[in-house]
Short mmCIF file of C-alpha atoms in Angstrom, two decimals:
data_model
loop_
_atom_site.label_atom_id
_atom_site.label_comp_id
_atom_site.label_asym_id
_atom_site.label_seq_id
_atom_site.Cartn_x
_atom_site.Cartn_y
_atom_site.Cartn_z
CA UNK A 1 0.00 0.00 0.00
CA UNK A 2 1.11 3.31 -0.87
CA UNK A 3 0.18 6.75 0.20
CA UNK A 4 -1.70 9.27 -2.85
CA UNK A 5 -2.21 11.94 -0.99
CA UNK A 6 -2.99 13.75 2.40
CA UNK A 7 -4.74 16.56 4.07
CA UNK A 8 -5.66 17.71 7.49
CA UNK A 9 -8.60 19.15 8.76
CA UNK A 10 -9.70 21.43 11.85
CA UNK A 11 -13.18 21.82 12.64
CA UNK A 12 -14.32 20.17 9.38
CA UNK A 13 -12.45 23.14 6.87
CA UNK A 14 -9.55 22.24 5.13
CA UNK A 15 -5.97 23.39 6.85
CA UNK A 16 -2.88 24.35 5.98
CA UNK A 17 -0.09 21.97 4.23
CA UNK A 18 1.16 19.21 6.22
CA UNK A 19 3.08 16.03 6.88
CA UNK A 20 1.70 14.23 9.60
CA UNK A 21 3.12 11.13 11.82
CA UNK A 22 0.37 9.72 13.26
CA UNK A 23 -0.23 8.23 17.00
CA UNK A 24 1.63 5.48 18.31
CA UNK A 25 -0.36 3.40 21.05
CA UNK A 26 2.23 1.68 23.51
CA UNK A 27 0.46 -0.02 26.47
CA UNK A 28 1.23 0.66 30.04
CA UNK A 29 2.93 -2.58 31.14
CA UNK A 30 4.06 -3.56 34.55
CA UNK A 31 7.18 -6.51 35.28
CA UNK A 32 6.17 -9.34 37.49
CA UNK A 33 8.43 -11.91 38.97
CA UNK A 34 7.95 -14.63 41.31
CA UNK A 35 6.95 -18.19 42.72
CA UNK A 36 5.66 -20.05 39.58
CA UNK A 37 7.01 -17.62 36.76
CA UNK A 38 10.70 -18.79 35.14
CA UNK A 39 11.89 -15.41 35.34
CA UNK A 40 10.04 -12.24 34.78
CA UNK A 41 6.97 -10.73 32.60
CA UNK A 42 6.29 -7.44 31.17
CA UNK A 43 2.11 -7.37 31.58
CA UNK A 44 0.41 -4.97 29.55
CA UNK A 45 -2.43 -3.61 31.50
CA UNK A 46 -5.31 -3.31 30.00
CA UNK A 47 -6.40 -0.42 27.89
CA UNK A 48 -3.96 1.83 29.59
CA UNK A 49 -1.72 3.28 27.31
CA UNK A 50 1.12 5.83 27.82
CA UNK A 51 1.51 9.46 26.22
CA UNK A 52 0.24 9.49 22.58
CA UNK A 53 1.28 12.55 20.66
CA UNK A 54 1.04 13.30 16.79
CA UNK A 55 3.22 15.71 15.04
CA UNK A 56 2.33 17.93 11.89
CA UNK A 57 5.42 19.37 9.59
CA UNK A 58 3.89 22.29 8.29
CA UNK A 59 5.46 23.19 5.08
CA UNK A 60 5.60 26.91 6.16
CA UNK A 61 4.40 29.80 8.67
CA UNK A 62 1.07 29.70 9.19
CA UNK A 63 -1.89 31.46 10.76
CA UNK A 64 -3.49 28.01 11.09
CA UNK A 65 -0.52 26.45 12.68
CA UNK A 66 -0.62 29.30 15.76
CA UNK A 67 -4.23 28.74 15.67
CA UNK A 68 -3.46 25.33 16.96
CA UNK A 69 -1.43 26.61 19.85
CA UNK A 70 -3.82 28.27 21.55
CA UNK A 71 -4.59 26.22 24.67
CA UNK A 72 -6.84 23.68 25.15
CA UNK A 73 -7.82 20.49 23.05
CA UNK A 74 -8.43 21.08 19.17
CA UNK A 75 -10.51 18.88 16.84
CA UNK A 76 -8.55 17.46 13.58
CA UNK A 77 -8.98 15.44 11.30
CA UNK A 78 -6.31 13.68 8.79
CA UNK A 79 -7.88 12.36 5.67
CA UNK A 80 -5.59 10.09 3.48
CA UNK A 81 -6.16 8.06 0.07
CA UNK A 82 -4.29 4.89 -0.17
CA UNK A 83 -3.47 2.51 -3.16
CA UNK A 84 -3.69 -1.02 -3.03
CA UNK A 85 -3.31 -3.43 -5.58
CA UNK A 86 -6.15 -6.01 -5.62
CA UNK A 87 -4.27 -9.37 -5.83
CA UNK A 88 -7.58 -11.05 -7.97
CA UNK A 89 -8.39 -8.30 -10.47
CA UNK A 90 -4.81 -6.80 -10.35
CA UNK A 91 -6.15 -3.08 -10.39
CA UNK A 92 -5.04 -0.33 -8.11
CA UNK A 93 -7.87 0.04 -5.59
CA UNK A 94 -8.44 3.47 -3.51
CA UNK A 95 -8.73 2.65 0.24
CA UNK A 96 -9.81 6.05 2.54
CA UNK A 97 -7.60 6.36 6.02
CA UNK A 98 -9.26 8.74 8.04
CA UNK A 99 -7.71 9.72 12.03
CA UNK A 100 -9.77 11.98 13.94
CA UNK A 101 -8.37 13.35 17.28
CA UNK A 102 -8.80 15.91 20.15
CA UNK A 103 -5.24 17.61 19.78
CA UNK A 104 -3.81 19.70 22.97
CA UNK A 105 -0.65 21.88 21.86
CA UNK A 106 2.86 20.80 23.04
CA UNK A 107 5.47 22.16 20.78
CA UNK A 108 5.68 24.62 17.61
CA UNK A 109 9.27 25.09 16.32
CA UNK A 110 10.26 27.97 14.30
CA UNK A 111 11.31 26.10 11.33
CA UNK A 112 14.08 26.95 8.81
CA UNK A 113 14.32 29.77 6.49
CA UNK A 114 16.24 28.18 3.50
CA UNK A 115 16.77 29.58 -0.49
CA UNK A 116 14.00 27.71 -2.08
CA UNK A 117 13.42 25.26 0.55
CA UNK A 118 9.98 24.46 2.32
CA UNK A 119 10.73 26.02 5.87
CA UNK A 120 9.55 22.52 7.31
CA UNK A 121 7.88 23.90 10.88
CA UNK A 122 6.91 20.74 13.36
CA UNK A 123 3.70 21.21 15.89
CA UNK A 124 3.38 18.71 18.17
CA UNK A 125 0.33 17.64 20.11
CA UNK A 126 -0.66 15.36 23.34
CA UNK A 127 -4.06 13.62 22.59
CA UNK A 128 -7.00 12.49 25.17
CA UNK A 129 -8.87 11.39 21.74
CA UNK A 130 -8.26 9.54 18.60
CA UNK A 131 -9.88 7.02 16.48
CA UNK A 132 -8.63 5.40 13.04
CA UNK A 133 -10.92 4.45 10.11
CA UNK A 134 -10.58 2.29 7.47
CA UNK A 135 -11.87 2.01 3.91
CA UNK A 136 -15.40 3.31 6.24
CA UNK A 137 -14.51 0.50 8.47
CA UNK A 138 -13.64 1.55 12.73
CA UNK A 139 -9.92 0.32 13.36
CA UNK A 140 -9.66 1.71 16.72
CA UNK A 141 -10.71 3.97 19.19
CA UNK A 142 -8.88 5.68 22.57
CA UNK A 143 -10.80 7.71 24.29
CA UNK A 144 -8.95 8.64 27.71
CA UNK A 145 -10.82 10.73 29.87
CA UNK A 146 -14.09 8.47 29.03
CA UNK A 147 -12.60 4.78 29.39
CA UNK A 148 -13.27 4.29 25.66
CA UNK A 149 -10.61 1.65 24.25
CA UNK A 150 -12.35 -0.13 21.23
CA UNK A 151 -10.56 -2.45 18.68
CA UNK A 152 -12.56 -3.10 15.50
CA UNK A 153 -15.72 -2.32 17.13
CA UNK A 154 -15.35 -4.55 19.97
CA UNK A 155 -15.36 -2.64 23.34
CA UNK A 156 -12.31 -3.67 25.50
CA UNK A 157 -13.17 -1.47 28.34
CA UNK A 158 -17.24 -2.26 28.66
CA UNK A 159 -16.57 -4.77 31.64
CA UNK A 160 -14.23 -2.28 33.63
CA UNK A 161 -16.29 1.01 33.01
CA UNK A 162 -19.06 -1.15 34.51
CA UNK A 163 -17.19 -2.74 37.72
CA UNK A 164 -15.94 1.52 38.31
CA UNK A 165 -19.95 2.47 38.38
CA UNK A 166 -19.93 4.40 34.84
CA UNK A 167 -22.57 2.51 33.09
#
């Protein structure tokens, strides 16, 4: 799969230029050791994850990438259009990626002010929020500060929001 193309989106209107790494989701893991273990374990716990951050490169200085540092969480979306090569047919096929978080402001370098060169200006962000579609289809979805963690529609967390008295 290749990528075609790119854009990002705040508050449903188009934004500026951008390259994007998207969220990484590392669990929270704890090391147990003992009677009846041969050694030790590194247990993921359980929809717990650490920090997830995504970074935008804007190409240049922006209005819209200040915008984004004003405090508090910001909606965005990144829309992407894949190609895939259907192994039966053997046509390129179109696949849409689509991440949607809630984006609180870390870090906006000053970029680079080159001859001809894009100045390259990264924006980092913490997120509480993010879920990845698929060709239409839900991937995942984190939702921290509600004890959200689903995984291709199934709901990991149901049985522990439940046993805390939120449902």
């Amino acid at each position: 799969m290749k990528v075609i193309g790119a854009k990002v989106w705040k508050d449903g209107k188009e934004h500026a230029v951008a390259d994007v790494t998207l969220p990484s989701l590392e669990a929270m893991s704890d090391t147990i050791k003992g009677g009846g273990i041969a050694g030790e374990m590194d247990v993921p716990v359980i929809g717990q994850f650490g920090e997830i951050e995504m970074e935008c490169t804007w190409r240049s200085t922006t209005k819209e990438a200040y915008d984004l540092m004003k405090p508090g969480p910001h909606e965005l979306e990144v829309r992407g259009a894949l190609q895939e090569l259907d192994k039966n047919s053997g046509k390129w096929k179109v696949i849409a990626v689509r991440v949607f978080v809630r984006a609180t402001p870390k870090k906006l370098e000053g970029g680079k002010l080159e001859t001809a060169a894009s100045m390259d200006i990264p924006q980092a962000f913490s997120l509480s929020y993010m879920k990845t579609e698929l060709d239409g289809e839900e991937m995942v979805e984190l939702d921290k500060l509600n004890y959200i963690y689903k995984v291709r529609g199934e709901d990991v967390l149901a049985d522990v929001r439940k046993a805390m008295g939120m449902e």
